[in-house]
PDB file of C-alpha atoms in Angstrom:
ATOM      1  CA  MET Z   1      -0.703  -4.871  -8.271  1.00 94.00           C
ATOM      2  CA  ILE Z   2      -1.540  -3.732  -4.690  1.00 96.00           C
ATOM      3  CA  TYR Z   3      -4.075  -5.660  -2.854  1.00 97.00           C
ATOM      4  CA  LYS Z   4      -5.656  -4.954   0.485  1.00 97.00           C
ATOM      5  CA  VAL Z   5      -6.273  -7.132   3.821  1.00 97.00           C
ATOM      6  CA  ASN Z   6      -8.450  -6.071   7.148  1.00 98.00           C
ATOM      7  CA  ILE Z   7      -7.314  -7.095  10.115  1.00 97.00           C
ATOM      8  CA  ILE Z   8      -8.762  -6.998  13.533  1.00 96.00           C
ATOM      9  CA  THR Z   9      -6.381  -6.636  16.264  1.00 94.00           C
ATOM     10  CA  SER Z  10      -6.987  -8.417  19.787  1.00 89.00           C
ATOM     11  CA  TYR Z  11      -8.127  -5.286  21.002  1.00 91.00           C
ATOM     12  CA  ASN Z  12     -10.896  -4.835  18.329  1.00 94.00           C
ATOM     13  CA  GLU Z  13      -9.248  -2.246  16.204  1.00 95.00           C
ATOM     14  CA  LEU Z  14      -9.705  -2.396  12.506  1.00 97.00           C
ATOM     15  CA  TYR Z  15      -6.953  -1.742  10.176  1.00 97.00           C
ATOM     16  CA  GLU Z  16      -6.737  -1.725   6.251  1.00 97.00           C
ATOM     17  CA  VAL Z  17      -3.486  -2.905   5.117  1.00 96.00           C
ATOM     18  CA  ASP Z  18      -2.124  -2.704   1.374  1.00 96.00           C
ATOM     19  CA  PHE Z  19       0.453  -5.252   0.128  1.00 96.00           C
ATOM     20  CA  LYS Z  20       1.878  -6.531  -2.863  1.00 96.00           C
ATOM     21  CA  ARG Z  21       1.620 -10.168  -3.658  1.00 92.00           C
ATOM     22  CA  TYR Z  22       4.366 -12.344  -1.934  1.00 88.00           C
ATOM     23  CA  GLU Z  23       5.409  -9.090  -0.242  1.00 93.00           C
ATOM     24  CA  TYR Z  24       5.923 -10.956   3.125  1.00 93.00           C
ATOM     25  CA  PRO Z  25       6.064 -14.712   3.392  1.00 92.00           C
ATOM     26  CA  ASN Z  26       2.722 -15.009   4.995  1.00 95.00           C
ATOM     27  CA  LEU Z  27      -0.414 -12.997   6.697  1.00 96.00           C
ATOM     28  CA  MET Z  28       1.675 -13.505   9.959  1.00 94.00           C
ATOM     29  CA  GLU Z  29       4.725 -11.692   9.111  1.00 94.00           C
ATOM     30  CA  LEU Z  30       2.670  -8.660   7.481  1.00 95.00           C
ATOM     31  CA  ILE Z  31       0.696  -8.606  11.131  1.00 94.00           C
ATOM     32  CA  ILE Z  32       4.082  -8.421  12.848  1.00 92.00           C
ATOM     33  CA  ASP Z  33       5.826  -6.233  10.698  1.00 92.00           C
ATOM     34  CA  ASN Z  34       2.958  -3.489  10.886  1.00 91.00           C
ATOM     35  CA  GLY Z  35       2.856  -3.881  14.872  1.00 87.00           C
ATOM     36  CA  PHE Z  36      -0.527  -5.039  15.333  1.00 85.00           C
ATOM     37  CA  ASP Z  37      -0.031  -7.835  17.682  1.00 84.00           C
ATOM     38  CA  ASP Z  38       2.902 -10.007  18.623  1.00 83.00           C
ATOM     39  CA  ILE Z  39       2.054 -13.497  17.533  1.00 86.00           C
ATOM     40  CA  GLY Z  40       4.085 -16.434  15.988  1.00 80.00           C
ATOM     41  CA  GLU Z  41       6.156 -17.793  18.746  1.00 84.00           C
ATOM     42  CA  CYS Z  42       7.098 -20.913  16.481  1.00 82.00           C
ATOM     43  CA  LEU Z  43       8.267 -18.550  13.786  1.00 73.00           C
ATOM     44  CA  GLY Z  44       6.020 -19.517  11.264  1.00 74.00           C
ATOM     45  CA  ARG Z  45       6.343 -23.256  11.287  1.00 75.00           C
ATOM     46  CA  GLY Z  46       2.692 -23.784  12.241  1.00 78.00           C
ATOM     47  CA  LEU Z  47       3.242 -25.411  15.511  1.00 78.00           C
ATOM     48  CA  CYS Z  48       2.086 -23.042  18.487  1.00 86.00           C
ATOM     49  CA  GLY Z  49      -1.062 -21.819  17.290  1.00 88.00           C
ATOM     50  CA  THR Z  50      -0.330 -18.119  18.236  1.00 89.00           C
ATOM     51  CA  CYS Z  51      -1.083 -16.763  14.952  1.00 93.00           C
ATOM     52  CA  HIS Z  52      -4.686 -17.659  15.199  1.00 94.00           C
ATOM     53  CA  VAL Z  53      -6.890 -15.730  13.011  1.00 95.00           C
ATOM     54  CA  LYS Z  54     -10.739 -15.857  12.288  1.00 96.00           C
ATOM     55  CA  ILE Z  55     -11.903 -15.173   8.965  1.00 97.00           C
ATOM     56  CA  MET Z  56     -14.675 -12.651   9.375  1.00 97.00           C
ATOM     57  CA  SER Z  57     -15.393 -12.255   5.512  1.00 96.00           C
ATOM     58  CA  GLY Z  58     -14.356 -13.735   2.544  1.00 94.00           C
ATOM     59  CA  ALA Z  59     -13.616 -17.588   2.060  1.00 91.00           C
ATOM     60  CA  MET Z  60     -10.217 -19.228   1.565  1.00 89.00           C
ATOM     61  CA  GLU Z  61     -10.419 -22.143  -0.881  1.00 82.00           C
ATOM     62  CA  ASP Z  62      -6.936 -23.562   0.322  1.00 80.00           C
ATOM     63  CA  THR Z  63      -7.316 -26.449   2.526  1.00 82.00           C
ATOM     64  CA  LEU Z  64      -5.675 -26.808   5.928  1.00 88.00           C
ATOM     65  CA  ASP Z  65      -2.420 -29.205   6.058  1.00 88.00           C
ATOM     66  CA  LYS Z  66      -1.669 -31.952   8.521  1.00 91.00           C
ATOM     67  CA  THR Z  67       0.195 -29.386  10.828  1.00 90.00           C
ATOM     68  CA  GLU Z  68      -2.213 -26.779  10.676  1.00 91.00           C
ATOM     69  CA  LYS Z  69      -5.204 -28.991  11.859  1.00 91.00           C
ATOM     70  CA  LEU Z  70      -3.193 -30.781  14.461  1.00 90.00           C
ATOM     71  CA  THR Z  71      -2.170 -27.053  16.128  1.00 91.00           C
ATOM     72  CA  LEU Z  72      -5.749 -25.581  15.348  1.00 91.00           C
ATOM     73  CA  LYS Z  73      -7.103 -28.693  17.282  1.00 89.00           C
ATOM     74  CA  LYS Z  74      -4.978 -27.855  20.509  1.00 87.00           C
ATOM     75  CA  THR Z  75      -5.740 -24.036  19.957  1.00 85.00           C
ATOM     76  CA  TYR Z  76      -8.450 -22.150  22.123  1.00 79.00           C
ATOM     77  CA  ASN Z  77     -11.840 -20.372  20.586  1.00 80.00           C
ATOM     78  CA  ILE Z  78     -11.382 -22.387  17.177  1.00 84.00           C
ATOM     79  CA  ASP Z  79     -14.431 -22.630  14.753  1.00 87.00           C
ATOM     80  CA  THR Z  80     -14.806 -23.423  11.016  1.00 88.00           C
ATOM     81  CA  ASN Z  81     -13.184 -20.063  10.061  1.00 93.00           C
ATOM     82  CA  SER Z  82     -10.080 -20.538  12.093  1.00 94.00           C
ATOM     83  CA  ARG Z  83      -6.785 -20.644  10.271  1.00 94.00           C
ATOM     84  CA  LEU Z  84      -3.321 -19.784  11.202  1.00 94.00           C
ATOM     85  CA  ALA Z  85      -1.712 -16.713   9.655  1.00 95.00           C
ATOM     86  CA  CYS Z  86       1.505 -18.305   9.115  1.00 94.00           C
ATOM     87  CA  GLN Z  87      -0.117 -20.771   6.691  1.00 94.00           C
ATOM     88  CA  ILE Z  88      -2.122 -17.971   4.787  1.00 95.00           C
ATOM     89  CA  MET Z  89       0.033 -16.517   1.919  1.00 94.00           C
ATOM     90  CA  LEU Z  90       0.102 -12.859   0.770  1.00 94.00           C
ATOM     91  CA  ASN Z  91      -1.653 -13.374  -2.760  1.00 94.00           C
ATOM     92  CA  GLU Z  92      -4.551 -12.294  -4.736  1.00 94.00           C
ATOM     93  CA  LYS Z  93      -6.751 -14.737  -3.108  1.00 95.00           C
ATOM     94  CA  ILE Z  94      -7.262 -12.829   0.103  1.00 96.00           C
ATOM     95  CA  ASN Z  95      -7.774  -9.590  -1.325  1.00 97.00           C
ATOM     96  CA  ASN Z  96     -10.125  -7.760   0.355  1.00 97.00           C
ATOM     97  CA  MET Z  97     -10.529 -10.185   3.017  1.00 98.00           C
ATOM     98  CA  THR Z  98     -11.035  -9.550   6.914  1.00 98.00           C
ATOM     99  CA  PHE Z  99      -9.150 -11.366   9.648  1.00 97.00           C
ATOM    100  CA  LYS Z 100      -9.413 -11.095  13.308  1.00 96.00           C
ATOM    101  CA  ILE Z 101      -6.393 -11.883  15.475  1.00 94.00           C
ATOM    102  CA  ILE Z 102      -7.408 -14.636  18.061  1.00 92.00           C
ATOM    103  CA  ASN Z 103      -5.900 -15.202  21.285  1.00 82.00           C
ATOM    104  CA  ASP Z 104      -6.983 -17.219  24.536  1.00 67.00           C
ATOM    105  CA  ASN Z 105      -8.883 -13.819  25.754  1.00 52.00           C
ATOM    106  CA  THR Z 106     -10.833 -13.070  22.556  1.00 49.00           C
TER     107      THR Z 106
END
């Protein structure tokens, strides 16, 4: 089955991306592979916060693990809809959701 996710880059460009369940290990890898932004300095371990995204539409039912919570506390521009893209799995739960890539300037 094919799903889709919407990505708003750090340059405020909106892209709709199709994906298959678990096609990539996580949302961060999908973003990198499609060349939207250069994120993920810690290679997806949830330690650096460079893959910070904000949920713009939809809702995540998954809870944040301890590492993600600690990393987000050290990250700029966080709010209740902040997540790390490396911790978001590509599955049917994120179908039709919109994520905005957040960096220090956005």
